[in-house]
XYZ file of C-alpha atoms in Angstrom:
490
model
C 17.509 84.881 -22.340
C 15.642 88.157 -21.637
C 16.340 91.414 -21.655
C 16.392 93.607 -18.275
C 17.136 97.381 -17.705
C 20.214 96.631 -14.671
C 21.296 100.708 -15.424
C 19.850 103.491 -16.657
C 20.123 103.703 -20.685
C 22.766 100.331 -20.219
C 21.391 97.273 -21.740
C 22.247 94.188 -20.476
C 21.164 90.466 -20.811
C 20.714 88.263 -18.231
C 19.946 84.363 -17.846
C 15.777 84.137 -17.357
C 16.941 82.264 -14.189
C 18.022 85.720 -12.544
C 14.473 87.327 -14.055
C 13.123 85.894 -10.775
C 15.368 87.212 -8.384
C 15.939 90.048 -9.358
C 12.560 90.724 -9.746
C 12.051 90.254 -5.748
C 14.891 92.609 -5.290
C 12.653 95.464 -7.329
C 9.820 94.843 -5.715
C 10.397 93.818 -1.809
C 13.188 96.100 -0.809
C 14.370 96.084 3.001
C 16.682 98.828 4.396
C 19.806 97.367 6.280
C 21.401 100.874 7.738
C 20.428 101.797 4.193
C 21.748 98.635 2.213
C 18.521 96.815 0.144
C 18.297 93.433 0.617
C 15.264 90.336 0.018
C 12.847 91.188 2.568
C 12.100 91.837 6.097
C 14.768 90.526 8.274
C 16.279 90.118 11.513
C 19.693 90.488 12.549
C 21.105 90.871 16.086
C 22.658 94.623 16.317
C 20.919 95.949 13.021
C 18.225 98.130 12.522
C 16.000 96.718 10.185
C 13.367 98.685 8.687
C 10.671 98.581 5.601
C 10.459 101.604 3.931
C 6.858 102.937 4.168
C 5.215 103.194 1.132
C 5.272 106.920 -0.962
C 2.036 108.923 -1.417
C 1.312 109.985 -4.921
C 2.602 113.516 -5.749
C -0.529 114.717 -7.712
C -1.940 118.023 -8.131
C -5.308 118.975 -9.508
C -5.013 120.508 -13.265
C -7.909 122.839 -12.445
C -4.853 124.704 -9.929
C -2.862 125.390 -13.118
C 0.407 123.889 -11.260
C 1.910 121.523 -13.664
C 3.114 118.039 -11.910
C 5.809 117.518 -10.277
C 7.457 114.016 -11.299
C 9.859 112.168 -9.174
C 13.556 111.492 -9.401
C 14.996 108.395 -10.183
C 16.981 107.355 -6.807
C 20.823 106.803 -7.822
C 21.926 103.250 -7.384
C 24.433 103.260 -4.487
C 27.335 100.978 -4.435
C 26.016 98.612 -2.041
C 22.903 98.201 -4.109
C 24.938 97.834 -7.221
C 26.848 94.988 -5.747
C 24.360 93.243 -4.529
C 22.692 93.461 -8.175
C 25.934 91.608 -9.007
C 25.977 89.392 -6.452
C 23.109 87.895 -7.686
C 23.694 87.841 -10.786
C 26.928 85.585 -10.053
C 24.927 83.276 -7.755
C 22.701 83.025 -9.861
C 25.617 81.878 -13.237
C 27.129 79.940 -10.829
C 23.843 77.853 -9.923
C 23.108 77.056 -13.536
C 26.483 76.638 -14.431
C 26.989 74.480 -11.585
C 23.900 71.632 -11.955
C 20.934 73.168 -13.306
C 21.734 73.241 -16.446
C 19.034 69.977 -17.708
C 16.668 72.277 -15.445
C 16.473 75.027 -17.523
C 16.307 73.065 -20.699
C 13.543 71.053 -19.379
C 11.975 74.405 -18.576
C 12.735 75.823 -21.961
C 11.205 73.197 -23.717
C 8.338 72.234 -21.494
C 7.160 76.180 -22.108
C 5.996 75.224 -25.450
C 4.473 71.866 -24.941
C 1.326 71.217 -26.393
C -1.116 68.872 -25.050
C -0.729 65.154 -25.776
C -2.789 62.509 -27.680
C -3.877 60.229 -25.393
C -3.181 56.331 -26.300
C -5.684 53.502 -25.556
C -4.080 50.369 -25.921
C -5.751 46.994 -26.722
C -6.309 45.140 -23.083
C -4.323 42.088 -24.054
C -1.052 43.131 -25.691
C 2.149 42.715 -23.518
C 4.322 45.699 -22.974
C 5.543 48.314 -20.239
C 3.970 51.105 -19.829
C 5.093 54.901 -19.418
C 6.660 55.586 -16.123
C 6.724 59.520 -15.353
C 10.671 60.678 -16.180
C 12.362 61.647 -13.019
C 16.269 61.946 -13.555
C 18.310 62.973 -17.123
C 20.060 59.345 -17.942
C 18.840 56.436 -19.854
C 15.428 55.232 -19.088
C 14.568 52.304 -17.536
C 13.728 49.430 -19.453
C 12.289 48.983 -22.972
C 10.680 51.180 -25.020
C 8.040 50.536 -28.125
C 7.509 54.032 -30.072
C 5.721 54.431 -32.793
C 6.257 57.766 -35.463
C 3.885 58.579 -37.941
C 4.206 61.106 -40.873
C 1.312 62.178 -42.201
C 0.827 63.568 -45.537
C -1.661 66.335 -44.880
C -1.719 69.620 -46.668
C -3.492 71.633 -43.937
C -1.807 74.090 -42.339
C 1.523 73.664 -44.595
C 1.750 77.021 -46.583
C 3.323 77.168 -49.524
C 2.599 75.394 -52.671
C 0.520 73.311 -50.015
C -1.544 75.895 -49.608
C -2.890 76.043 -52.876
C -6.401 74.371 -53.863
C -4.940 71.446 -55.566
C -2.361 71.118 -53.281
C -5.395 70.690 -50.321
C -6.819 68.038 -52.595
C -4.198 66.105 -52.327
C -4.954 65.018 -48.746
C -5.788 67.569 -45.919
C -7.202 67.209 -42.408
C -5.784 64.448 -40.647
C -4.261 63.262 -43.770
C -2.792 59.732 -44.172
C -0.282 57.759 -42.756
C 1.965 57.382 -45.393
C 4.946 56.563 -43.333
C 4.828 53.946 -39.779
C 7.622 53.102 -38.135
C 7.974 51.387 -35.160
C 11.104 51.920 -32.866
C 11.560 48.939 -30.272
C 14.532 49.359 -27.908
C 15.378 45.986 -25.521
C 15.332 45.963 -22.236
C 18.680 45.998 -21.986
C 18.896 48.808 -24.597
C 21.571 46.432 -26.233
C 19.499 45.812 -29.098
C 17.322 48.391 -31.386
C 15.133 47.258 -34.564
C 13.146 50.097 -36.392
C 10.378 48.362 -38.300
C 9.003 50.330 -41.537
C 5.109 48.970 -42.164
C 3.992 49.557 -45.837
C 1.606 52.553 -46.352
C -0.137 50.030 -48.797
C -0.749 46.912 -46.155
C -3.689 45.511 -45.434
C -4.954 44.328 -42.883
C -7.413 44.023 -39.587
C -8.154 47.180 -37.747
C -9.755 47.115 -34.207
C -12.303 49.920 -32.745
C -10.891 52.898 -32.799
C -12.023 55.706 -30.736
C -12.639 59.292 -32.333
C -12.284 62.835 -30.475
C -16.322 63.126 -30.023
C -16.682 59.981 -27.781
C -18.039 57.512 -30.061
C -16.355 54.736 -31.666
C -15.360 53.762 -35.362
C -16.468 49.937 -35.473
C -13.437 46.931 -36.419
C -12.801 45.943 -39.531
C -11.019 42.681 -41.158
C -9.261 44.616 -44.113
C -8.129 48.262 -44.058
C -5.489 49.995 -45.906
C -2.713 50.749 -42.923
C -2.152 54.343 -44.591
C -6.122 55.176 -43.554
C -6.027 54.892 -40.077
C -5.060 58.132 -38.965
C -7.567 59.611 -40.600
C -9.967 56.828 -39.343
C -9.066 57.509 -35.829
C -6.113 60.183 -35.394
C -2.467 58.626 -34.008
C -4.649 56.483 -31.195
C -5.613 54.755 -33.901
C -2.470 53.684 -35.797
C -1.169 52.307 -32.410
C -4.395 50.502 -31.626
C -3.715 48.894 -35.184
C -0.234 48.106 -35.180
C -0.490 46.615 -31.462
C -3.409 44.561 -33.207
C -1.255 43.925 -36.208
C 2.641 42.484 -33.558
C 1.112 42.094 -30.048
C 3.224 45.063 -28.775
C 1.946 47.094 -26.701
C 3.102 50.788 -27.788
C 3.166 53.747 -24.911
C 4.565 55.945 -26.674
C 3.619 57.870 -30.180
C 4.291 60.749 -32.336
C 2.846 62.382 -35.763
C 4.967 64.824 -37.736
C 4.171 66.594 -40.610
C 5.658 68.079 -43.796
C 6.984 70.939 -41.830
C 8.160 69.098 -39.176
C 10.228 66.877 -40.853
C 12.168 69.648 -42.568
C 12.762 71.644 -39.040
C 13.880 68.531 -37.476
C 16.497 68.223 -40.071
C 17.224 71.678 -39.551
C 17.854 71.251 -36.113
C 20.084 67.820 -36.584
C 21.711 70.056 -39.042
C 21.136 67.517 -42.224
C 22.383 64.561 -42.761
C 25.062 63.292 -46.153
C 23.523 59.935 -47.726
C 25.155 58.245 -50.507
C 23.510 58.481 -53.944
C 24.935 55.455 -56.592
C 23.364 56.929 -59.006
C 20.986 60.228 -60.020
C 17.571 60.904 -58.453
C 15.116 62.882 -60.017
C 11.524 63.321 -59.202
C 9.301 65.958 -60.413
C 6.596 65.391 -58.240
C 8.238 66.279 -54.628
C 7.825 69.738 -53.392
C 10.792 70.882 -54.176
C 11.393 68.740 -57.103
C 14.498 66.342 -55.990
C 17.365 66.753 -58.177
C 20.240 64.509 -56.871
C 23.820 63.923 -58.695
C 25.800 60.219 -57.787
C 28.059 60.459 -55.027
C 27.679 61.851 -51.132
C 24.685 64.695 -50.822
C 24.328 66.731 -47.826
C 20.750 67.026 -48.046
C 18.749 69.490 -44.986
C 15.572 70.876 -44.637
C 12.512 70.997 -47.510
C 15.634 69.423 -49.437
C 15.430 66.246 -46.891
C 11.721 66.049 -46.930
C 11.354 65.421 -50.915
C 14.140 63.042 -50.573
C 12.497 61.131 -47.398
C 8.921 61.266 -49.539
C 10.545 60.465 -52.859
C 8.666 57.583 -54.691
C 8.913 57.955 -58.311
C 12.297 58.695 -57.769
C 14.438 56.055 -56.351
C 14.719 52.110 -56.931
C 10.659 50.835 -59.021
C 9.317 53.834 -57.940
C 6.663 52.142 -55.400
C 6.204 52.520 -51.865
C 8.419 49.541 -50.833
C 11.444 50.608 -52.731
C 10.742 54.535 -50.559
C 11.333 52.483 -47.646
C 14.583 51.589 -48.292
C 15.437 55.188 -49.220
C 14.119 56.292 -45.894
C 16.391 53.458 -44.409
C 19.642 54.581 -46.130
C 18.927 58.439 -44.588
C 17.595 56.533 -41.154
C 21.415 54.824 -41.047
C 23.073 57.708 -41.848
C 21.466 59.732 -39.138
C 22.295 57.136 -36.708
C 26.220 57.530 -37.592
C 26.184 60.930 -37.366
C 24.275 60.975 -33.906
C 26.961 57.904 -32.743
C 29.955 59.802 -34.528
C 28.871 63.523 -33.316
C 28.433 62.623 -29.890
C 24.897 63.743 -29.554
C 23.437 61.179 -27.459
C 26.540 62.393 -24.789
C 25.745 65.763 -24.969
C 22.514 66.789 -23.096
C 22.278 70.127 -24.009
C 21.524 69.158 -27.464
C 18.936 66.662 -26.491
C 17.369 69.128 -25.246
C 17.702 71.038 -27.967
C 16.256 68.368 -30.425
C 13.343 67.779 -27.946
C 12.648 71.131 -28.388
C 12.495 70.724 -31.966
C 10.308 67.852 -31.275
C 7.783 69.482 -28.871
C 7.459 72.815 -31.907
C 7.172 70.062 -34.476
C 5.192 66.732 -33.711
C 2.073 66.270 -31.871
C 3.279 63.498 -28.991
C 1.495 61.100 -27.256
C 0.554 62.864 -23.483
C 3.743 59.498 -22.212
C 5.609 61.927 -24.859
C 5.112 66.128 -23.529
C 7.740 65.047 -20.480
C 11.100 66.644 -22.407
C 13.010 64.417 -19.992
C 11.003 61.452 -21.134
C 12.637 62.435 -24.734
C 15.884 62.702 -23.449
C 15.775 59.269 -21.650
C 14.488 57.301 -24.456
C 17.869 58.954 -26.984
C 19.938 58.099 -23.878
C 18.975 54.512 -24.148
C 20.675 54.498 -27.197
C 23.825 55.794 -26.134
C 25.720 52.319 -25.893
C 23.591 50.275 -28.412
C 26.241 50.090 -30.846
C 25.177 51.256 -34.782
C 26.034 47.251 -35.966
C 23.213 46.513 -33.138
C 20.494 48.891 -34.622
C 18.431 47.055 -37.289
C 16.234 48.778 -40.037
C 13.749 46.429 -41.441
C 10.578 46.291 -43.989
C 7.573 44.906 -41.738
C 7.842 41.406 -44.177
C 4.825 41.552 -47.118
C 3.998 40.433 -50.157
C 2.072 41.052 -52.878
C -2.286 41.250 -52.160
C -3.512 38.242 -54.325
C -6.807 40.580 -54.471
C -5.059 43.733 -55.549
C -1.962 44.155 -57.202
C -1.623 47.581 -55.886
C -1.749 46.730 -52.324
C 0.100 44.127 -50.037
C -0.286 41.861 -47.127
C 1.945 40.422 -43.936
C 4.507 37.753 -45.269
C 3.096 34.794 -42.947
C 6.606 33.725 -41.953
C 8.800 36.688 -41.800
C 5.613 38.631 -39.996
C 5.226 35.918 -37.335
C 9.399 35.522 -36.605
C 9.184 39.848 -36.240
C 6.229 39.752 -34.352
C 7.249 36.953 -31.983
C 10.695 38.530 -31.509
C 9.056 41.685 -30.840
C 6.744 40.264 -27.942
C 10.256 38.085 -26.413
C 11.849 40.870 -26.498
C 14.525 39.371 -28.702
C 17.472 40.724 -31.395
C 16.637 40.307 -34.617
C 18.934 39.358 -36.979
C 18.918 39.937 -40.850
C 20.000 37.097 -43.691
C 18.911 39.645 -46.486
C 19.950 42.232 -48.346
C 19.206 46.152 -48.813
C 15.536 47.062 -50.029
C 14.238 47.822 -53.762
C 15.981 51.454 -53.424
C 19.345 50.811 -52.053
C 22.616 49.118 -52.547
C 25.502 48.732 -50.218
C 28.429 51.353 -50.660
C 31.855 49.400 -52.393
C 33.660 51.998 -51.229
C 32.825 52.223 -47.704
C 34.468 49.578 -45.263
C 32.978 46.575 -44.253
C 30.566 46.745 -41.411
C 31.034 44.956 -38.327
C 28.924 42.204 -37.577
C 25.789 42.833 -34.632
C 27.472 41.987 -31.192
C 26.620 38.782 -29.567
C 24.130 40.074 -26.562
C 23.005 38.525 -23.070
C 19.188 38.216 -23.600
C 17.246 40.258 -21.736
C 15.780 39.510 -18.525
C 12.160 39.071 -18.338
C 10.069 41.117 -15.952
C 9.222 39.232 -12.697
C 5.460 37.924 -12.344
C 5.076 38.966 -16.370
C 4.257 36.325 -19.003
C 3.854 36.513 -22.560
C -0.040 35.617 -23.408
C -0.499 32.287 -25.487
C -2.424 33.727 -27.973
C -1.618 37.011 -29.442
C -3.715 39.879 -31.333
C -1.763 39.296 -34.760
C -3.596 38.216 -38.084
C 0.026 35.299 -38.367
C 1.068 32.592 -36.095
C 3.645 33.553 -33.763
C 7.173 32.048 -33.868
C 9.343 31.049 -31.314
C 12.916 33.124 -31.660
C 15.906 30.638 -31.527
C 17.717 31.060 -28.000
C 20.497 33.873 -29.699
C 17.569 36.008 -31.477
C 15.259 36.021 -34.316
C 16.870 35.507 -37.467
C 14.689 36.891 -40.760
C 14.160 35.083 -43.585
C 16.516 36.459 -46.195
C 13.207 37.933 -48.400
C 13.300 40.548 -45.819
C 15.043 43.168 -46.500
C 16.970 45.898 -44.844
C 20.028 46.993 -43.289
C 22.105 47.807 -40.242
C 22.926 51.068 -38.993
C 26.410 49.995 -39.595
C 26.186 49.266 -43.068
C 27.110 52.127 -45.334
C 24.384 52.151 -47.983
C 23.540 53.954 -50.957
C 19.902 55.337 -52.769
C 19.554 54.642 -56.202
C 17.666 56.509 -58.444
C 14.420 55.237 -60.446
């Protein structure tokens, strides 16, 4: 909204689609028998004329006369209608079906450039199709999020210099998820990767042209700083045989305004969480927290917190505020309202750096949309499937079979199923219902002319999914959007 002078001294606001118009109206005026209108025009048995432009009154100071200034022409009534009348047009226009217009405008003001993805040659996948219309886009989509734990730029205690020491620049990667949506957007798994895995990382390309060479065993959590958020892709893609078109990083900050602008979220808590070493310190009682803001962010990055205090046991935390954001979404009636997809893009585009398949706000809004009629018992949170590094006991590797069902299922295109229960961090809720079972689904359809390669980029043989979906091996763990789960505290 801006603010325009319609009166003299009289304030009034007007939508920034008038700014435009009314703007020609100031500065193109055309006499009809001495109504303004837009322009020079012709109409049979009117005059029209342009009014000739005005010389500058001025006087020379050496004369002594002071200067004359001019008079401020009243507004007739014809002109003041016609101020109204487009005014009203102009309501009635956005009111009408413009409305995803000016949002997209709104939001595509303060776009930033995007990271651009390479991808490795041989890894199946669609790619990013330029967003036309506001509804559900077509297809699948592979995403990939990133939160990095970087200092720089944060402020605040952040700000200090052992706050920087903690990790600035790039930072790490401390948290990778992976959001795959089916073809038929009847199926959704979001895949959490340890921060601690390791494994093979391809070339990775850096921001001054050269190259940072492969390697057979990185820590996952390095990458971004080894190559910025082209590089996690390139690694995951490496790591399931997914090609991923679409990225974003977040940071501290942006976590905590995109809770903000979802308004928080209310997990579950079975029993209390304390940890001392967020920023703020996370002081949680048992029962249902509303939690928004920096609040959300220590209890998203809480590790000596909740469940053995490692990594692992942080991803099922995340998972239990990941499910309860997908209820409220489903229960709230976002995904129905575009207006506020909008508005969260917006929040997006202030907060993340995107992928340049990501700086389209309609993009955004297609990809939520997808999820519209996916059904919460058909959205499945899952621990990429590890276990413990034989070389390290700090670190972890893939889980040969759960990795190459995932993977495999992944590249098909299949559900995936779990036979497991919750992660290290999280219990199901007694006193919540019983969740409904995941909806039998028609597979999807593969793409004409597109085949999945025999051999696939991923450090685990690849499974074949069983002809109703991949079902997990019950040492992976996770939970349904469905299920009403609760953190527990360390």
């Amino acid at each position: 909204m801006l603010r325009l002078l319609t009166e003299p001294r009289t304030a009034r606001w007007v939508p920034s689609s008038c700014l435009l118009a009314l703007y020609k109206v100031r500065s193109k005026r055309v006499v009809f028998d001495g109504v303004a209108a837009f322009g020079p025009q012709e109409k049979a048995g009117v005059n029209v004329t342009e009014k000739p432009p005005q010389p500058l009154r001025t006087r020379a100071h050496s004369l002594g006369a002071p200067i004359r200034h001019g008079r401020l022409q009243r507004r007739g009534p014809w002109q003041t209608v016609r101020v109204a009348l487009v005014f009203s047009v102009s309501v009635l226009l956005v009111s009408g079906g413009t409305i995803a217009a000016v949002a997209t405008w709104d939001v595509a003001s303060s776009v930033k450039p995007g990271v651009h993805l390479a991808h490795l040659a041989d890894t199946p996948g669609s790619t990013a199709a330029p967003a036309a219309d506001v509804a559900a886009i077509s297809g699948g989509v592979d995403l990939l999020l990133t939160g990095t734990d970087t200092r720089s730029g944060q402020g605040g205690a952040f700000a200090t210099g052992a706050g920087l020491a903690g990790s600035s620049g790039a930072g790490n990667n401390d948290v990778t998820l992976l959001l795959h949506i089916s073809k038929n957007h009847q199926n959704v798994s979001v895949i959490s990767f340890p921060r601690d895995l390791m494994i093979p990382v391809p070339a990775c390309p850096q921001s001054d042209g050269s190259t940072a060479s492969a390697s057979s065993r990185v820590m996952l959590n390095a990458t971004l700083a080894r190559g910025g958020l082209s590089c996690v892709v390139l690694t995951i893609e490496k790591l399931t045989g997914v090609q991923i078109p679409f990225a974003a990083q977040i940071s501290f900050d942006g976590v905590s305004a995109m809770s903000n602008a979802i308004g928080g979220v209310t997990v579950c808590v079975a029993s209390p969480i304390d940890d001392l070493y967020t920023n703020p310190p996370l002081h949680l009682a048992a029962g249902q927290q509303s939690i928004v803001g920096d609040m959300a962010l220590s209890f998203l990055r809480s590790r000596h917190g909740v469940g053995d205090g490692s990594d692992l046991g942080r991803i099922s935390n995340q998972q239990v505020f990941m499910a309860a954001l997908a209820r409220k979404v489903e229960t709230g009636g976002v995904l129905g309202n575009p207006v506020m997809l909008y508005s969260l893009a917006k929040a997006a585009t202030d907060n993340m750096v995107l992928s340049d398949t990501l700086t389209n706000p309609t993009t955004q809004v297609q990809i939520a949309l997808a999820l519209k009629d996916t059904g919460l018992a058909n959205m499945v949170f899952l621990q990429y499937p590890a276990v413990a590094d034989p070389q390290d006991v700090n670190r972890v590797i893939p889980q040969k079979e759960g990795a190459a069902v995932v993977n495999a299922a992944l590249v098909a295109d299949q559900p995936i199923q779990l036979s497991g229960a919750p992660g290290r961090a999280a219990v199901l809720d007694k006193s919540a219902p019983a969740a409904p079972n995941p909806t039998p689904t028609s597979l999807s359809t593969p793409v004409p002319g597109k085949t999945v390669p025999a051999t696939t980029p991923t450090p685990v043989q690849a499974a074949t999914p069983g002809p109703g979906g991949a079902v997990l091996p019950a040492t992976v763990t996770g939970q349904t959007a469905a299920q009403q789960t609760c953190s527990k505290g360390n």
